[in-house]
Amino acid sequence: MGRKFAAGDLQLVILALLDERPCHGYELIKILEERSGGFYVPSPGVIYPALTYLEETGLAEVENEGAKKLYRITETGRRRVEENRAMILQTFAKLERIGEKMAYVKRVFESDRHGADEGDDGDFMQDGGDIRAARMLLRSALRMRYPWSKPEAARIAAILERAATEILQGGRPETRG
């Protein structure tokens, strides 16, 4: 996948993380992976040059711990974080939203791969090719419209409730004996 951040944005995000606590480069990679739900896992080739830049510009300082380096934010770095706090918070919120969407899509594809929704036994769908296609269309439509505003969520829920009611009113097929 392509770049997720411009270099300056990544540097600000790293500074914000260092403002929370001192970290090693590898820890920063893991924190970004966790906060993004696995969406963004920066490589060492991205993180370490950014950390070097922050050190060279006086925004962070480094403490050698054997083969590892522990990075800390400086007072100048803290001021930079405060100046850019709104953008940093927006960036973290965006990463978290993308991570949540990725987790949702992963769950949807996992249930599709297994041939059933969560809780389904799969048997009732064996003869329903048309129904399966319609279900997939519905899922696709829901994914395309997400995230929903409260009025949009209410509208969609009403549509789904009407559909369920119509299905239930259709009666049961007769069985032959």
PDB file of C-alpha atoms in Angstrom:
ATOM      1  CA  MET A   1       0.000   0.000   0.000  1.00  0.00           C
ATOM      2  CA  GLY A   2       1.224   3.532  -0.726  1.00  0.00           C
ATOM      3  CA  ARG A   3       2.306   6.285   1.624  1.00  0.00           C
ATOM      4  CA  LYS A   4      -0.072   6.963   4.459  1.00  0.00           C
ATOM      5  CA  PHE A   5       1.550  10.206   5.652  1.00  0.00           C
ATOM      6  CA  ALA A   6       3.525  13.081   4.269  1.00  0.00           C
ATOM      7  CA  ALA A   7       6.938  13.179   5.969  1.00  0.00           C
ATOM      8  CA  GLY A   8       6.029  16.219   8.098  1.00  0.00           C
ATOM      9  CA  ASP A   9       2.782  14.648   9.273  1.00  0.00           C
ATOM     10  CA  LEU A  10       4.551  11.452  10.322  1.00  0.00           C
ATOM     11  CA  GLN A  11       7.133  13.480  12.232  1.00  0.00           C
ATOM     12  CA  LEU A  12       4.358  15.263  14.133  1.00  0.00           C
ATOM     13  CA  VAL A  13       2.629  11.979  14.918  1.00  0.00           C
ATOM     14  CA  ILE A  14       5.917  10.542  16.204  1.00  0.00           C
ATOM     15  CA  LEU A  15       6.468  13.655  18.328  1.00  0.00           C
ATOM     16  CA  ALA A  16       2.984  13.285  19.799  1.00  0.00           C
ATOM     17  CA  LEU A  17       3.742   9.668  20.710  1.00  0.00           C
ATOM     18  CA  LEU A  18       7.044  10.711  22.274  1.00  0.00           C
ATOM     19  CA  ASP A  19       5.119  13.364  24.215  1.00  0.00           C
ATOM     20  CA  GLU A  20       3.153  10.496  25.798  1.00  0.00           C
ATOM     21  CA  ARG A  21       6.329   8.613  26.766  1.00  0.00           C
ATOM     22  CA  PRO A  22       9.890   7.948  25.583  1.00  0.00           C
ATOM     23  CA  CYS A  23      10.052   5.113  23.036  1.00  0.00           C
ATOM     24  CA  HIS A  24      12.381   3.008  20.946  1.00  0.00           C
ATOM     25  CA  GLY A  25      11.806   3.081  17.188  1.00  0.00           C
ATOM     26  CA  TYR A  26      10.381  -0.437  17.189  1.00  0.00           C
ATOM     27  CA  GLU A  27       7.871   0.547  19.892  1.00  0.00           C
ATOM     28  CA  LEU A  28       6.683   3.447  17.731  1.00  0.00           C
ATOM     29  CA  ILE A  29       6.079   1.038  14.844  1.00  0.00           C
ATOM     30  CA  LYS A  30       4.006  -1.212  17.121  1.00  0.00           C
ATOM     31  CA  ILE A  31       2.032   1.688  18.618  1.00  0.00           C
ATOM     32  CA  LEU A  32       1.109   2.994  15.152  1.00  0.00           C
ATOM     33  CA  GLU A  33       0.127  -0.506  14.060  1.00  0.00           C
ATOM     34  CA  GLU A  34      -2.067  -0.924  17.139  1.00  0.00           C
ATOM     35  CA  ARG A  35      -3.744   2.491  16.902  1.00  0.00           C
ATOM     36  CA  SER A  36      -4.564   1.947  13.235  1.00  0.00           C
ATOM     37  CA  GLY A  37      -5.927  -1.561  13.723  1.00  0.00           C
ATOM     38  CA  GLY A  38      -3.113  -2.917  11.549  1.00  0.00           C
ATOM     39  CA  PHE A  39      -3.801  -0.478   8.690  1.00  0.00           C
ATOM     40  CA  TYR A  40      -0.530   1.417   9.076  1.00  0.00           C
ATOM     41  CA  VAL A  41       2.660  -0.432   9.953  1.00  0.00           C
ATOM     42  CA  PRO A  42       5.555   1.869   9.107  1.00  0.00           C
ATOM     43  CA  SER A  43       8.789   0.192   8.152  1.00  0.00           C
ATOM     44  CA  PRO A  44      12.046   0.852   9.992  1.00  0.00           C
ATOM     45  CA  GLY A  45      13.150   2.598   6.776  1.00  0.00           C
ATOM     46  CA  VAL A  46      10.433   5.185   7.395  1.00  0.00           C
ATOM     47  CA  ILE A  47      10.555   5.499  11.196  1.00  0.00           C
ATOM     48  CA  TYR A  48      14.298   5.782  11.776  1.00  0.00           C
ATOM     49  CA  PRO A  49      14.966   8.556   9.234  1.00  0.00           C
ATOM     50  CA  ALA A  50      12.059  10.500  10.778  1.00  0.00           C
ATOM     51  CA  LEU A  51      13.549  10.003  14.248  1.00  0.00           C
ATOM     52  CA  THR A  52      16.974  11.097  12.991  1.00  0.00           C
ATOM     53  CA  TYR A  53      15.418  14.250  11.529  1.00  0.00           C
ATOM     54  CA  LEU A  54      13.627  14.992  14.819  1.00  0.00           C
ATOM     55  CA  GLU A  55      16.900  14.577  16.694  1.00  0.00           C
ATOM     56  CA  GLU A  56      18.882  16.732  14.238  1.00  0.00           C
ATOM     57  CA  THR A  57      16.311  19.535  14.438  1.00  0.00           C
ATOM     58  CA  GLY A  58      16.239  19.512  18.247  1.00  0.00           C
ATOM     59  CA  LEU A  59      12.668  18.258  18.554  1.00  0.00           C
ATOM     60  CA  ALA A  60      13.731  14.938  20.105  1.00  0.00           C
ATOM     61  CA  GLU A  61      16.805  13.638  21.859  1.00  0.00           C
ATOM     62  CA  VAL A  62      18.249  10.168  21.954  1.00  0.00           C
ATOM     63  CA  GLU A  63      19.681   8.101  24.781  1.00  0.00           C
ATOM     64  CA  ASN A  64      21.790   5.094  23.830  1.00  0.00           C
ATOM     65  CA  GLU A  65      20.852   1.912  25.669  1.00  0.00           C
ATOM     66  CA  GLY A  66      23.389  -0.546  24.333  1.00  0.00           C
ATOM     67  CA  ALA A  67      22.345  -1.395  20.784  1.00  0.00           C
ATOM     68  CA  LYS A  68      18.993   0.376  21.230  1.00  0.00           C
ATOM     69  CA  LYS A  69      18.177   4.057  21.191  1.00  0.00           C
ATOM     70  CA  LEU A  70      15.516   5.569  23.422  1.00  0.00           C
ATOM     71  CA  TYR A  71      13.925   8.696  21.964  1.00  0.00           C
ATOM     72  CA  ARG A  72      12.510  11.508  24.122  1.00  0.00           C
ATOM     73  CA  ILE A  73      10.722  14.681  23.143  1.00  0.00           C
ATOM     74  CA  THR A  74      12.427  18.002  23.947  1.00  0.00           C
ATOM     75  CA  GLU A  75      10.725  21.197  25.137  1.00  0.00           C
ATOM     76  CA  THR A  76      10.975  22.502  21.568  1.00  0.00           C
ATOM     77  CA  GLY A  77       9.282  19.316  20.405  1.00  0.00           C
ATOM     78  CA  ARG A  78       6.508  19.766  22.990  1.00  0.00           C
ATOM     79  CA  ARG A  79       5.855  23.282  21.698  1.00  0.00           C
ATOM     80  CA  ARG A  80       5.649  21.910  18.148  1.00  0.00           C
ATOM     81  CA  VAL A  81       3.122  19.297  19.299  1.00  0.00           C
ATOM     82  CA  GLU A  82       0.998  21.966  21.022  1.00  0.00           C
ATOM     83  CA  GLU A  83       1.091  24.179  17.913  1.00  0.00           C
ATOM     84  CA  ASN A  84      -0.195  21.252  15.832  1.00  0.00           C
ATOM     85  CA  ARG A  85      -2.417  19.486  18.381  1.00  0.00           C
ATOM     86  CA  ALA A  86      -5.618  19.729  16.287  1.00  0.00           C
ATOM     87  CA  MET A  87      -3.990  18.192  13.201  1.00  0.00           C
ATOM     88  CA  ILE A  88      -2.381  15.454  15.295  1.00  0.00           C
ATOM     89  CA  LEU A  89      -5.704  14.555  16.937  1.00  0.00           C
ATOM     90  CA  GLN A  90      -7.402  14.482  13.522  1.00  0.00           C
ATOM     91  CA  THR A  91      -4.672  12.195  12.198  1.00  0.00           C
ATOM     92  CA  PHE A  92      -5.019   9.766  15.118  1.00  0.00           C
ATOM     93  CA  ALA A  93      -8.814   9.799  14.767  1.00  0.00           C
ATOM     94  CA  LYS A  94      -8.501   9.095  11.039  1.00  0.00           C
ATOM     95  CA  LEU A  95      -6.117   6.184  11.687  1.00  0.00           C
ATOM     96  CA  GLU A  96      -8.493   4.721  14.257  1.00  0.00           C
ATOM     97  CA  ARG A  97     -11.528   5.080  11.946  1.00  0.00           C
ATOM     98  CA  ILE A  98      -9.658   3.437   9.082  1.00  0.00           C
ATOM     99  CA  GLY A  99      -8.560   0.648  11.414  1.00  0.00           C
ATOM    100  CA  GLU A 100     -12.173   0.104  12.530  1.00  0.00           C
ATOM    101  CA  LYS A 101     -13.355  -0.008   8.903  1.00  0.00           C
ATOM    102  CA  MET A 102     -10.588  -2.447   7.986  1.00  0.00           C
ATOM    103  CA  ALA A 103     -11.585  -4.706  10.894  1.00  0.00           C
ATOM    104  CA  TYR A 104     -15.233  -4.551   9.791  1.00  0.00           C
ATOM    105  CA  VAL A 105     -14.378  -5.410   6.178  1.00  0.00           C
ATOM    106  CA  LYS A 106     -12.169  -8.260   7.372  1.00  0.00           C
ATOM    107  CA  ARG A 107     -15.057  -9.675   9.441  1.00  0.00           C
ATOM    108  CA  VAL A 108     -17.419  -9.401   6.459  1.00  0.00           C
ATOM    109  CA  PHE A 109     -15.010 -11.185   4.129  1.00  0.00           C
ATOM    110  CA  GLU A 110     -14.298 -13.857   6.723  1.00  0.00           C
ATOM    111  CA  SER A 111     -18.003 -14.610   7.070  1.00  0.00           C
ATOM    112  CA  ASP A 112     -18.389 -14.635   3.257  1.00  0.00           C
ATOM    113  CA  ARG A 113     -15.438 -16.997   2.917  1.00  0.00           C
ATOM    114  CA  HIS A 114     -17.041 -19.436   5.328  1.00  0.00           C
ATOM    115  CA  GLY A 115     -20.339 -19.213   3.437  1.00  0.00           C
ATOM    116  CA  ALA A 116     -22.447 -17.890   6.270  1.00  0.00           C
ATOM    117  CA  ASP A 117     -23.102 -14.945   8.506  1.00  0.00           C
ATOM    118  CA  GLU A 118     -22.050 -15.160  12.125  1.00  0.00           C
ATOM    119  CA  GLY A 119     -24.480 -17.480  13.849  1.00  0.00           C
ATOM    120  CA  ASP A 120     -25.707 -19.095  10.622  1.00  0.00           C
ATOM    121  CA  ASP A 121     -25.502 -22.839  10.216  1.00  0.00           C
ATOM    122  CA  GLY A 122     -25.136 -22.372   6.450  1.00  0.00           C
ATOM    123  CA  ASP A 123     -27.744 -25.050   5.586  1.00  0.00           C
ATOM    124  CA  PHE A 124     -30.621 -22.723   4.799  1.00  0.00           C
ATOM    125  CA  MET A 125     -28.603 -20.993   2.041  1.00  0.00           C
ATOM    126  CA  GLN A 126     -27.832 -24.097  -0.040  1.00  0.00           C
ATOM    127  CA  ASP A 127     -30.613 -23.525  -2.596  1.00  0.00           C
ATOM    128  CA  GLY A 128     -30.616 -19.738  -2.444  1.00  0.00           C
ATOM    129  CA  GLY A 129     -28.280 -18.516  -5.195  1.00  0.00           C
ATOM    130  CA  ASP A 130     -30.538 -15.538  -5.892  1.00  0.00           C
ATOM    131  CA  ILE A 131     -30.833 -14.840  -2.196  1.00  0.00           C
ATOM    132  CA  ARG A 132     -27.066 -15.048  -1.717  1.00  0.00           C
ATOM    133  CA  ALA A 133     -26.539 -12.587  -4.588  1.00  0.00           C
ATOM    134  CA  ALA A 134     -29.101 -10.211  -3.068  1.00  0.00           C
ATOM    135  CA  ARG A 135     -27.417 -10.524   0.355  1.00  0.00           C
ATOM    136  CA  MET A 136     -24.059  -9.692  -1.184  1.00  0.00           C
ATOM    137  CA  LEU A 137     -25.599  -6.670  -2.935  1.00  0.00           C
ATOM    138  CA  LEU A 138     -27.093  -5.529   0.369  1.00  0.00           C
ATOM    139  CA  ARG A 139     -23.753  -5.892   2.162  1.00  0.00           C
ATOM    140  CA  SER A 140     -22.020  -3.964  -0.580  1.00  0.00           C
ATOM    141  CA  ALA A 141     -24.594  -1.164  -0.404  1.00  0.00           C
ATOM    142  CA  LEU A 142     -24.235  -0.955   3.374  1.00  0.00           C
ATOM    143  CA  ARG A 143     -20.430  -0.825   3.149  1.00  0.00           C
ATOM    144  CA  MET A 144     -20.568   1.895   0.501  1.00  0.00           C
ATOM    145  CA  ARG A 145     -22.874   4.089   2.622  1.00  0.00           C
ATOM    146  CA  TYR A 146     -20.922   3.637   5.885  1.00  0.00           C
ATOM    147  CA  PRO A 147     -20.369   5.639   8.103  1.00  0.00           C
ATOM    148  CA  TRP A 148     -23.965   6.732   8.593  1.00  0.00           C
ATOM    149  CA  SER A 149     -25.411   9.837  10.169  1.00  0.00           C
ATOM    150  CA  LYS A 150     -28.128   9.185  12.755  1.00  0.00           C
ATOM    151  CA  PRO A 151     -30.928  10.036  10.292  1.00  0.00           C
ATOM    152  CA  GLU A 152     -29.352   7.832   7.610  1.00  0.00           C
ATOM    153  CA  ALA A 153     -28.964   4.945  10.075  1.00  0.00           C
ATOM    154  CA  ALA A 154     -32.642   5.282  11.028  1.00  0.00           C
ATOM    155  CA  ARG A 155     -33.649   5.307   7.343  1.00  0.00           C
ATOM    156  CA  ILE A 156     -31.586   2.180   6.599  1.00  0.00           C
ATOM    157  CA  ALA A 157     -32.915   0.397   9.698  1.00  0.00           C
ATOM    158  CA  ALA A 158     -36.504   1.151   8.617  1.00  0.00           C
ATOM    159  CA  ILE A 159     -35.817  -0.287   5.145  1.00  0.00           C
ATOM    160  CA  LEU A 160     -34.325  -3.459   6.631  1.00  0.00           C
ATOM    161  CA  GLU A 161     -37.199  -3.830   9.100  1.00  0.00           C
ATOM    162  CA  ARG A 162     -39.747  -3.517   6.259  1.00  0.00           C
ATOM    163  CA  ALA A 163     -37.858  -6.133   4.236  1.00  0.00           C
ATOM    164  CA  ALA A 164     -37.766  -8.531   7.205  1.00  0.00           C
ATOM    165  CA  THR A 165     -41.483  -8.007   7.827  1.00  0.00           C
ATOM    166  CA  GLU A 166     -42.313  -8.726   4.176  1.00  0.00           C
ATOM    167  CA  ILE A 167     -40.189 -11.883   4.243  1.00  0.00           C
ATOM    168  CA  LEU A 168     -41.938 -13.092   7.402  1.00  0.00           C
ATOM    169  CA  GLN A 169     -45.389 -12.406   5.935  1.00  0.00           C
ATOM    170  CA  GLY A 170     -44.646 -14.613   2.928  1.00  0.00           C
ATOM    171  CA  GLY A 171     -45.578 -17.826   4.729  1.00  0.00           C
ATOM    172  CA  ARG A 172     -43.834 -21.201   4.660  1.00  0.00           C
ATOM    173  CA  PRO A 173     -43.557 -23.436   1.603  1.00  0.00           C
ATOM    174  CA  GLU A 174     -45.684 -26.550   1.725  1.00  0.00           C
ATOM    175  CA  THR A 175     -43.872 -29.812   2.283  1.00  0.00           C
ATOM    176  CA  ARG A 176     -44.728 -32.932   0.342  1.00  0.00           C
ATOM    177  CA  GLY A 177     -45.299 -36.100   2.257  1.00  0.00           C
TER     178      GLY A 177
END
